[in-house]
Short mmCIF file of C-alpha atoms and ligand atoms in Angstrom, two decimals:
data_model
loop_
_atom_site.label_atom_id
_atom_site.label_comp_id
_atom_site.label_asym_id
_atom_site.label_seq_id
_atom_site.Cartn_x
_atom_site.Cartn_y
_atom_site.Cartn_z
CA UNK A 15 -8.77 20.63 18.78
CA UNK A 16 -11.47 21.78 20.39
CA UNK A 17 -13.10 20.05 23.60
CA UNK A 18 -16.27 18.34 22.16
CA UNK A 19 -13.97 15.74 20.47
CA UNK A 20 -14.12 12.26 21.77
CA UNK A 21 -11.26 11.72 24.17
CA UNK A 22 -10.22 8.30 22.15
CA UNK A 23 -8.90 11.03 19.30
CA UNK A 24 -7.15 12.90 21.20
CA UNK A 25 -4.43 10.91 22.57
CA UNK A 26 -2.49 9.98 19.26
CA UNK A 27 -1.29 11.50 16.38
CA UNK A 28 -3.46 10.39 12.80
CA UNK A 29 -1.58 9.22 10.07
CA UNK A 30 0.53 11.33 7.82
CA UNK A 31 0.15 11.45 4.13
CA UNK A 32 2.90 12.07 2.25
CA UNK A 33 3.87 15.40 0.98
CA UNK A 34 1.71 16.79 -2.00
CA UNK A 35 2.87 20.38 -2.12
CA UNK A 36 1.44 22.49 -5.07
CA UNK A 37 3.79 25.19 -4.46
CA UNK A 38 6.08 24.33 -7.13
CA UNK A 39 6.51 21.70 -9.77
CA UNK A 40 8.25 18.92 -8.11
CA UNK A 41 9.13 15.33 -9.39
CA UNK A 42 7.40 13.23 -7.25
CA UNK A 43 9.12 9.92 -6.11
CA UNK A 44 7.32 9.77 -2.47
CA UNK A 45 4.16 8.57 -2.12
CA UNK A 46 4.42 5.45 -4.47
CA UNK A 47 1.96 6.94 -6.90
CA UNK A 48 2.77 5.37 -10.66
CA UNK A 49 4.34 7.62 -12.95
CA UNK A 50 2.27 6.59 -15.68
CA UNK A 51 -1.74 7.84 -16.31
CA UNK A 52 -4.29 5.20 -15.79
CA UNK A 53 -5.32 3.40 -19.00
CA UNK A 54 -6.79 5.43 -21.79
CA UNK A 55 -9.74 3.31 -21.65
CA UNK A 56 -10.26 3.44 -17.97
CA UNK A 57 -10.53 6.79 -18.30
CA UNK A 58 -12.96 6.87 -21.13
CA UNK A 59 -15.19 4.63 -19.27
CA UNK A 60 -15.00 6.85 -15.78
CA UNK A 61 -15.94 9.72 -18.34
CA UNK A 62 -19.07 7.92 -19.50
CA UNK A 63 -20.03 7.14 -16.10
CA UNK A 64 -20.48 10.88 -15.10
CA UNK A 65 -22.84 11.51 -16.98
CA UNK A 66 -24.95 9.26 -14.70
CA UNK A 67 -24.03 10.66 -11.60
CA UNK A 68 -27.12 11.81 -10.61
CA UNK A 69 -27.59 8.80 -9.78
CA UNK A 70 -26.52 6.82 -6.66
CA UNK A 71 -23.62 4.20 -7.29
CA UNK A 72 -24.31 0.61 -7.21
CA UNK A 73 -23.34 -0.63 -3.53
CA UNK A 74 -22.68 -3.87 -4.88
CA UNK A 75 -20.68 -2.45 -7.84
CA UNK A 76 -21.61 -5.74 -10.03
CA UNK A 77 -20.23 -4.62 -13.28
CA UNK A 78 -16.80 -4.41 -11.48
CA UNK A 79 -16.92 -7.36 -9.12
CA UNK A 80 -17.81 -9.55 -12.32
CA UNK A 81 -14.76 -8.32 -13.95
CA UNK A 82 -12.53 -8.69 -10.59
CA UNK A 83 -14.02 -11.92 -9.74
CA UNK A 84 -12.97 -13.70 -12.89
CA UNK A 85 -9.34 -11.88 -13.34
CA UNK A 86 -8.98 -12.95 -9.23
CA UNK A 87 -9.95 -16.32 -9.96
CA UNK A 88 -12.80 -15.99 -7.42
CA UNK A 89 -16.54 -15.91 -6.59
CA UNK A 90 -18.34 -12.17 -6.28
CA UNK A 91 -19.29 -13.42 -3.38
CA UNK A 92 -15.43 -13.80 -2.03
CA UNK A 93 -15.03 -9.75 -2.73
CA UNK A 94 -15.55 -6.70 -1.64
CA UNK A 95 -15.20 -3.28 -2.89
CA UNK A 96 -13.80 -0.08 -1.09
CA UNK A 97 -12.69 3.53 -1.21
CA UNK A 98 -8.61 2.59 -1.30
CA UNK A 99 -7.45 -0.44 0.26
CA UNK A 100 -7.13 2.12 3.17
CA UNK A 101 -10.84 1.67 3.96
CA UNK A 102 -10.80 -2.20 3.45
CA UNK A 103 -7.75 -2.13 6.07
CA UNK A 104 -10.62 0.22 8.74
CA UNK A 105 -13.04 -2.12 8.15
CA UNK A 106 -10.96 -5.37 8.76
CA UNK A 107 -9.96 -3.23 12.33
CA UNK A 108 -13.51 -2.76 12.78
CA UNK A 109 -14.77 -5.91 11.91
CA UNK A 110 -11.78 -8.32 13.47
CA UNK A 111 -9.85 -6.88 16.28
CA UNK A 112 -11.68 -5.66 19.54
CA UNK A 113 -11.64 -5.12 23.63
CA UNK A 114 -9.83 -9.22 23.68
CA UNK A 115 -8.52 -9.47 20.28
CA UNK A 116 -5.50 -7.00 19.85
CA UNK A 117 -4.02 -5.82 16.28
CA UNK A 118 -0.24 -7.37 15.95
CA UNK A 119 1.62 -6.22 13.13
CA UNK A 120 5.33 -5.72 12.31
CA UNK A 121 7.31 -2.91 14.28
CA UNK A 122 7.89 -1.33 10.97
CA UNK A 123 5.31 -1.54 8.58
CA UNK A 124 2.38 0.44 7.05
CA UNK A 125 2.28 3.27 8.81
CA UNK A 126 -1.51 3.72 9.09
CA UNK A 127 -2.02 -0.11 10.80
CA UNK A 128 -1.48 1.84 14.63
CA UNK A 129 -3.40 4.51 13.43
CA UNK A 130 -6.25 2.57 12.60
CA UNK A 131 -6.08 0.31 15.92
CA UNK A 132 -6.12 3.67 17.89
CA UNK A 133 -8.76 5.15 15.82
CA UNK A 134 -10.85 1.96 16.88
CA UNK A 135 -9.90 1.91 20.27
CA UNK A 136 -8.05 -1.47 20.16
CA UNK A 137 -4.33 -2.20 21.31
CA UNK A 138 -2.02 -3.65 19.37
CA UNK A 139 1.13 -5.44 20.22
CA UNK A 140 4.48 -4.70 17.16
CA UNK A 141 6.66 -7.55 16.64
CA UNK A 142 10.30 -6.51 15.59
CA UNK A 143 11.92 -7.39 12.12
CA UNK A 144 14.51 -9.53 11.95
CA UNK A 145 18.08 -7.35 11.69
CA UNK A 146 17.97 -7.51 8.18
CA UNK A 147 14.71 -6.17 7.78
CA UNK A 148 12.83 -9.10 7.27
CA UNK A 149 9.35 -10.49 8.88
CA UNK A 150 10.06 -13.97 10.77
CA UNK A 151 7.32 -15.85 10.35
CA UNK A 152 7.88 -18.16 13.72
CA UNK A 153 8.01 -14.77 15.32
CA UNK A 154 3.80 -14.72 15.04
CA UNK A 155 3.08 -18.37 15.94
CA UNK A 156 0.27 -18.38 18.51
CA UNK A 157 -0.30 -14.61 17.94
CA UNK A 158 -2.39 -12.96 20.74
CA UNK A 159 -4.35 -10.95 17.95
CA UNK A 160 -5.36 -10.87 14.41
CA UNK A 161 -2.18 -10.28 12.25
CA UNK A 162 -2.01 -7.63 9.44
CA UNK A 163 1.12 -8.33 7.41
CA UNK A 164 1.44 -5.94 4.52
CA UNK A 165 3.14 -8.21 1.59
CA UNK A 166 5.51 -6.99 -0.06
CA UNK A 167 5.95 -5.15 3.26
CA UNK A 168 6.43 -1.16 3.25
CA UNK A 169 8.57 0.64 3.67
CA UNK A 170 11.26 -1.97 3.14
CA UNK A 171 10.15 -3.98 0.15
CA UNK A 172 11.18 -6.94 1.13
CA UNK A 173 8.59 -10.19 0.38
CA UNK A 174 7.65 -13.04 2.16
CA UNK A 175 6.62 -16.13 -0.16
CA UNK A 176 3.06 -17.71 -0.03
CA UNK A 177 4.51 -20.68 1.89
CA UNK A 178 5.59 -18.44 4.66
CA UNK A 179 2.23 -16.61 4.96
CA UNK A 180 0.94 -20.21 5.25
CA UNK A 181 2.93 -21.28 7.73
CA UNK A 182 1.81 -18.07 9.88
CA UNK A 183 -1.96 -19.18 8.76
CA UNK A 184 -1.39 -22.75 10.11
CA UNK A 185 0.06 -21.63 13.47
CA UNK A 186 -2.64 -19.45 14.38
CA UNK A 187 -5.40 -22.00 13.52
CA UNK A 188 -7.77 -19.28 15.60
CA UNK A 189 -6.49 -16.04 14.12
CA UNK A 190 -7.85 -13.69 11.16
CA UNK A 191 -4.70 -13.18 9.11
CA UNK A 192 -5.02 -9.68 6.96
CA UNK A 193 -2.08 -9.86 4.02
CA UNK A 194 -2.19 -6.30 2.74
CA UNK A 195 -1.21 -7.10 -0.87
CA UNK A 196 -0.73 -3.39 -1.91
CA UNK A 197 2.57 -4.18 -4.12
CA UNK A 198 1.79 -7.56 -5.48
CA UNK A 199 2.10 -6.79 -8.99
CA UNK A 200 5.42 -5.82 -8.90
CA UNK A 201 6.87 -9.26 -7.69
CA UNK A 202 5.69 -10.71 -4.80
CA UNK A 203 3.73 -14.12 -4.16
CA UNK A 204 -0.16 -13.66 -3.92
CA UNK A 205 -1.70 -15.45 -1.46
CA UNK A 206 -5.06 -15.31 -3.09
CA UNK A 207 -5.69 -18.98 -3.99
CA UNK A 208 -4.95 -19.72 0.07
CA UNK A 209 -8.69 -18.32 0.50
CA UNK A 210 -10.13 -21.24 -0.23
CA UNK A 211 -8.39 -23.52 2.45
CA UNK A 212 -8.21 -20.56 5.17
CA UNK A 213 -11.93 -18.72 5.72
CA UNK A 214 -9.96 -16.78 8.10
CA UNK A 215 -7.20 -14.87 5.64
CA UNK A 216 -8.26 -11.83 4.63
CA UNK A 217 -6.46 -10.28 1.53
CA UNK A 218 -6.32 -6.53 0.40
CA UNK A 219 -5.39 -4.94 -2.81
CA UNK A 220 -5.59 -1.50 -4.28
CA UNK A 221 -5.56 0.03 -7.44
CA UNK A 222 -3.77 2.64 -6.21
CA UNK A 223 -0.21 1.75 -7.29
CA UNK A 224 -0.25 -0.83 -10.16
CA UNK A 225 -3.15 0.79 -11.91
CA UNK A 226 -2.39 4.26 -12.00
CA UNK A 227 -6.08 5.00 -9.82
CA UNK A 228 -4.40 6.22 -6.71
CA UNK A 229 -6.96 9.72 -6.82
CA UNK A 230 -9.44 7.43 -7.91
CA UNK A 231 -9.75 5.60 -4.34
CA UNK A 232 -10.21 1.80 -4.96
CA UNK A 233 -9.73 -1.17 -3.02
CA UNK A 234 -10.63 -4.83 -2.82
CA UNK A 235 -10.78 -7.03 0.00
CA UNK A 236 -10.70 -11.14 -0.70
CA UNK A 237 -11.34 -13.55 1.60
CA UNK A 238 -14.30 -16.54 2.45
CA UNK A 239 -18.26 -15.52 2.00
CA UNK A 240 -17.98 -15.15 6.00
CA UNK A 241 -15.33 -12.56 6.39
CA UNK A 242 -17.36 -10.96 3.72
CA UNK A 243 -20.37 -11.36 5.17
CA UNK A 244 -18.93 -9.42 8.23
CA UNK A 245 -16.91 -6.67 6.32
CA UNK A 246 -20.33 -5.77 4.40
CA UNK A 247 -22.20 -5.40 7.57
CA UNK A 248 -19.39 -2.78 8.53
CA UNK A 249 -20.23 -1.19 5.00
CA UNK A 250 -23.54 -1.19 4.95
CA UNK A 251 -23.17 0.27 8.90
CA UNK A 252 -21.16 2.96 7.90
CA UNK A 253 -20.97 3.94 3.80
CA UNK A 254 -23.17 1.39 1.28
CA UNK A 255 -22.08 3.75 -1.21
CA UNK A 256 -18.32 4.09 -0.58
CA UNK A 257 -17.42 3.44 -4.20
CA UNK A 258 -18.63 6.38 -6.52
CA UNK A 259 -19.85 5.65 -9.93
CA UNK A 260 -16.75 6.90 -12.36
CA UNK A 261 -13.93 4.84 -9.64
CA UNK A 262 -16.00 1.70 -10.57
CA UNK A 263 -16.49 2.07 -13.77
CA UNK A 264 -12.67 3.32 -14.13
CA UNK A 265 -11.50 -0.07 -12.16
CA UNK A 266 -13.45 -2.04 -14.80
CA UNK A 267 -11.58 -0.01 -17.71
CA UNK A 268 -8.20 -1.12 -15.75
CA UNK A 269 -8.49 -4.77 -15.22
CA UNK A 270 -9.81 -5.33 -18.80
CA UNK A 271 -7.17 -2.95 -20.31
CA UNK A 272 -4.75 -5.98 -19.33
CA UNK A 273 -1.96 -5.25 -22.02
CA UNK A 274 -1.56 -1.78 -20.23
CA UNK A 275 -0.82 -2.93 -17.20
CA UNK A 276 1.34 -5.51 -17.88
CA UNK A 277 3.41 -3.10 -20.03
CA UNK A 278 3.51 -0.70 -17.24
CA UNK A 279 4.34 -3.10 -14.46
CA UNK A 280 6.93 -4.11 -17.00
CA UNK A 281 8.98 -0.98 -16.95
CA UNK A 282 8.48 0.15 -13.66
CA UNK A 283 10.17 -3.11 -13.16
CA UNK A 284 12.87 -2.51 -15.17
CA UNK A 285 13.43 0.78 -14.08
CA UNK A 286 13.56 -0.29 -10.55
CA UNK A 287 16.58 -2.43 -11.18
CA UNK A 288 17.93 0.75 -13.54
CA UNK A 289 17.76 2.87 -9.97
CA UNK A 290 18.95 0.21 -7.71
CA UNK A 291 22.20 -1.06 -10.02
CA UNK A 292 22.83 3.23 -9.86
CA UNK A 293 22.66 3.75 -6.20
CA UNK A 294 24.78 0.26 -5.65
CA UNK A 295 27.21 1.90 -7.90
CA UNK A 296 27.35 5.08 -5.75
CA UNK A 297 27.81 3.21 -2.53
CA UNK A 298 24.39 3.18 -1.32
CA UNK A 299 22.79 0.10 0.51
CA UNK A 300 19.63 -1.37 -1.54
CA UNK A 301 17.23 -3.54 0.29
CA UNK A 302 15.87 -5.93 -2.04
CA UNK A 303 12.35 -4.93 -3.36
CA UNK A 304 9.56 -6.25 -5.23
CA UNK A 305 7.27 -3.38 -4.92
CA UNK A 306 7.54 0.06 -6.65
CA UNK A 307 10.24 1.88 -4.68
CA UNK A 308 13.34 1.21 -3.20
CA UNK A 309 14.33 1.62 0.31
CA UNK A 310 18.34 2.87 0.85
CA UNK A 311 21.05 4.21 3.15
CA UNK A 312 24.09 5.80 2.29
CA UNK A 313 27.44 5.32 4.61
CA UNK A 314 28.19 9.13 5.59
CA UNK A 315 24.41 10.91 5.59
CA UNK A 316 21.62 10.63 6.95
CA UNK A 317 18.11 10.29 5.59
CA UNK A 318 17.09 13.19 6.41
CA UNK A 319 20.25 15.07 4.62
CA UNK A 320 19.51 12.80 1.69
CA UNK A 321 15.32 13.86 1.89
CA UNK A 322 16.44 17.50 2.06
CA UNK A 323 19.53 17.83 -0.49
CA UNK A 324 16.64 16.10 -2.96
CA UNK A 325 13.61 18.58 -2.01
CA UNK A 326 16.05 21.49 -2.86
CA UNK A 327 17.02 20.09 -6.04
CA UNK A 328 13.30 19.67 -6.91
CA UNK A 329 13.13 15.81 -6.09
CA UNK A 330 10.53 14.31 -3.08
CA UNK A 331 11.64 11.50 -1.45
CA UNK A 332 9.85 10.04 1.59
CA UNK A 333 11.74 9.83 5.09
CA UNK A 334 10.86 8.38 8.30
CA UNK A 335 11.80 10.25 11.47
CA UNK A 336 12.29 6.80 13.12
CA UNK A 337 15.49 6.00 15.32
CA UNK A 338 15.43 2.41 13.33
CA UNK A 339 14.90 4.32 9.72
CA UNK A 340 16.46 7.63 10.43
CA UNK A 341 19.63 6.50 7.73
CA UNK A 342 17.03 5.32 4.90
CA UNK A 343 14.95 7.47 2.08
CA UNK A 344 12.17 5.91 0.74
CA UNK A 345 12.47 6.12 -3.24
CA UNK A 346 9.40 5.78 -5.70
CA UNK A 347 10.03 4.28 -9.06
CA UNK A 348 9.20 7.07 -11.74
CA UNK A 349 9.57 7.61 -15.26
CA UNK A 350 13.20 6.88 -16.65
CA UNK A 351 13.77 10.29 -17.06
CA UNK A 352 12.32 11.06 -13.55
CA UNK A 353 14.80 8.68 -12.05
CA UNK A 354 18.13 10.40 -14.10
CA UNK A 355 16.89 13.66 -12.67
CA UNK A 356 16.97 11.65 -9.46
CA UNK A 357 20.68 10.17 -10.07
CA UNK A 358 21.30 14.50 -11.17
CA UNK A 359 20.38 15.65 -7.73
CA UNK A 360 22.70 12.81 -5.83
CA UNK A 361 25.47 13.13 -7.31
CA UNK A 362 25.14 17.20 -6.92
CA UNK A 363 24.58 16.64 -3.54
CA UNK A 364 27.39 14.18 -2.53
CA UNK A 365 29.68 16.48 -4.65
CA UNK A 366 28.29 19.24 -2.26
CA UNK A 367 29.68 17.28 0.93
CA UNK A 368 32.73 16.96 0.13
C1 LIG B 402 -0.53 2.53 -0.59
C2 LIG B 402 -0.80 1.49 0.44
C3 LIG B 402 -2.10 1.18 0.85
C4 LIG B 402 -3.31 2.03 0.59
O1 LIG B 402 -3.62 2.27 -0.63
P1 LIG B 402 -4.97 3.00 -1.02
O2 LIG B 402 -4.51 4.15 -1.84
O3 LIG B 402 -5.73 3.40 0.19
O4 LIG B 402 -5.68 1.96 -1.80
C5 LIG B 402 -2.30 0.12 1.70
N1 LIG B 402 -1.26 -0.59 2.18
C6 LIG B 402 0.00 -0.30 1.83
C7 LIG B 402 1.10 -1.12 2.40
C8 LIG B 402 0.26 0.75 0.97
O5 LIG B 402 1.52 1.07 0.69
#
């Protein structure tokens, strides 16, 4: 670090990605990436669109919010368009939380939402799960902030339904609500429709996970023209062109290639319960997930045994380094075979303890 940074940077640590080493081949079951390649046609259409680039994108990105708008069941003017939903989630820090209005966000959540409050210079206040993992929703009645509840929630996978969000909505009758809506397509309870009675929930989705775009960088962000309004005067403030020309043309390939995705979703579903009924069977503990990865604890080692015994069998897993999560890995859904290979290393390495 040198000393011309601003002093508001230096007093935190930024968030950190999860491990893409290129030192050897590894299968990769930690960062929630989908095993599958994004739709054929997505990718035609992204190919097409380079030969434009010259060109500046379209800040607006019409083609794609026409497309988004009527799959979302919304008006263009209740979207907006961003590099990952990671960018949405800046903005909506930017835009909705300042020097009086704190962040307040579960104690364990998406690891980037106390990165971003520090990177903006605002505080934020974490409210503690309930012992079995779960967000309470009384617990944020009369919040002193605007709430970011990522739903399913990460890294647990645990869902709340739409009723519950409401009933957060309703008690906070002066609070933006952000419902980071990341894993939706794998099972949860959108909250998308609740737009139109709340102009203060702000929803976020990516097409990072379900649509096989995670290099791509593409997020939305739903909510009333106002919220809007204000995210796209952050945009316009800091990056009117923050979606490049083949990621919009690529999202447009994915939401109209609908059969792919459902087929996709699908299995990754079905493989999820194919991992989970394995690691029940070898004594592990399976919190209940409707996203694309399980989160699990073994009686007799540690997360951090478990992340290392996989690594040197070739496997990444993701672990926190958190008293409350030190017991758990973090496992992506992959590919059938992926996951065997998976079920390979464990029992290898539990035969290695004994
Ligand atoms: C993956 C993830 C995101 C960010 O996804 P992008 O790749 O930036 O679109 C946001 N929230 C949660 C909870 C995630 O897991």
């Amino acid at each position: 670090m040198s000393k011309y940074l601003n002093p508001r940077f230096g007093t935190f640590d930024a968030y950190v990605p999860g491990e893409q080493p290129r030192d050897r081949q590894y299968i990769k079951l930690n960062t929630n990436e989908n095993p599958f390649p994004p739709s054929p046609f997505a990718q035609r259409l992204a190919r097409q669109a380079a030969a434009e680039l010259q060109l500046y994108s379209d800040p607006e990105v019409k083609a794609l919010a026409s497309v988004a708008a009527q799959r979302l069941g919304v008006k263009e003017e209740n979207l907006i368009f961003t590099n990952g939903s990671d960018e949405i989630l800046y903005f909506a820090f930017l835009a909705f939380c300042g020097e009086d209005t704190p962040a307040v966000f579960p104690d364990l959540t998406y690891g980037f939402y106390p990165v971003f409050a520090r990177a903006c210079g605002v505080d934020y206040q974490e409210i503690p799960l309930s012992e079995n993992w779960e967000v309470i929703p009384g617990d944020y009645a009369g919040a002193d902030g605007t709430i970011f509840l990522a739903n399913p929630n990460a890294p647990t996978g645990i869902a709340l339904s739409s009723d519950q969000i409401e009933k957060i909505l309703i008690a906070n009758p002066d609070r933006v609500v952000v419902v980071d809506e990341a894993y939706v397509d794998f099972g949860g309870e959108t909250v998308v429709s609740l737009i139109q009675t709340y102009d203060r929930l702000l929803v976020t989705r990516t097409f990072s996970k379900s649509y096989s775009l995670a290099g791509a960088r593409l997020g939305i962000g739903i909510a009333s023209e106002g919220l809007i309004a204000d995210l796209k005067k952050i945009k316009y403030s800091v990056n009117p062109y923050n979606v490049n020309a083949m990621t919009a043309a690529a999202g447009v390939g994915a939401l109209l290639d609908r059969e792919y995705f459902e087929k996709n979703v699908e299995t990754i579903k079905e493989n999820r319960a194919y991992l989970a009924a394995a690691l029940q069977d070898r004594g592990f503990c399976v919190l209940p997930s409707e996203t694309n990865f399980l989160f699990v604890k073994k009686p007799g080692i540690s997360g951090g045994e478990l992340y290392r015994g996989f690594k040197e069998r070739g496997v990444l897993v993701r672990y926190f380094d958190l008293a409350r999560t030190k017991d758990f890995v973090r496992i992506s859904i992959g590919t059938k075979d992926e996951l065997d290979f998976l079920i390979r290393a464990l029992d290898q390495i539990t035969e290695a303890q004994k």
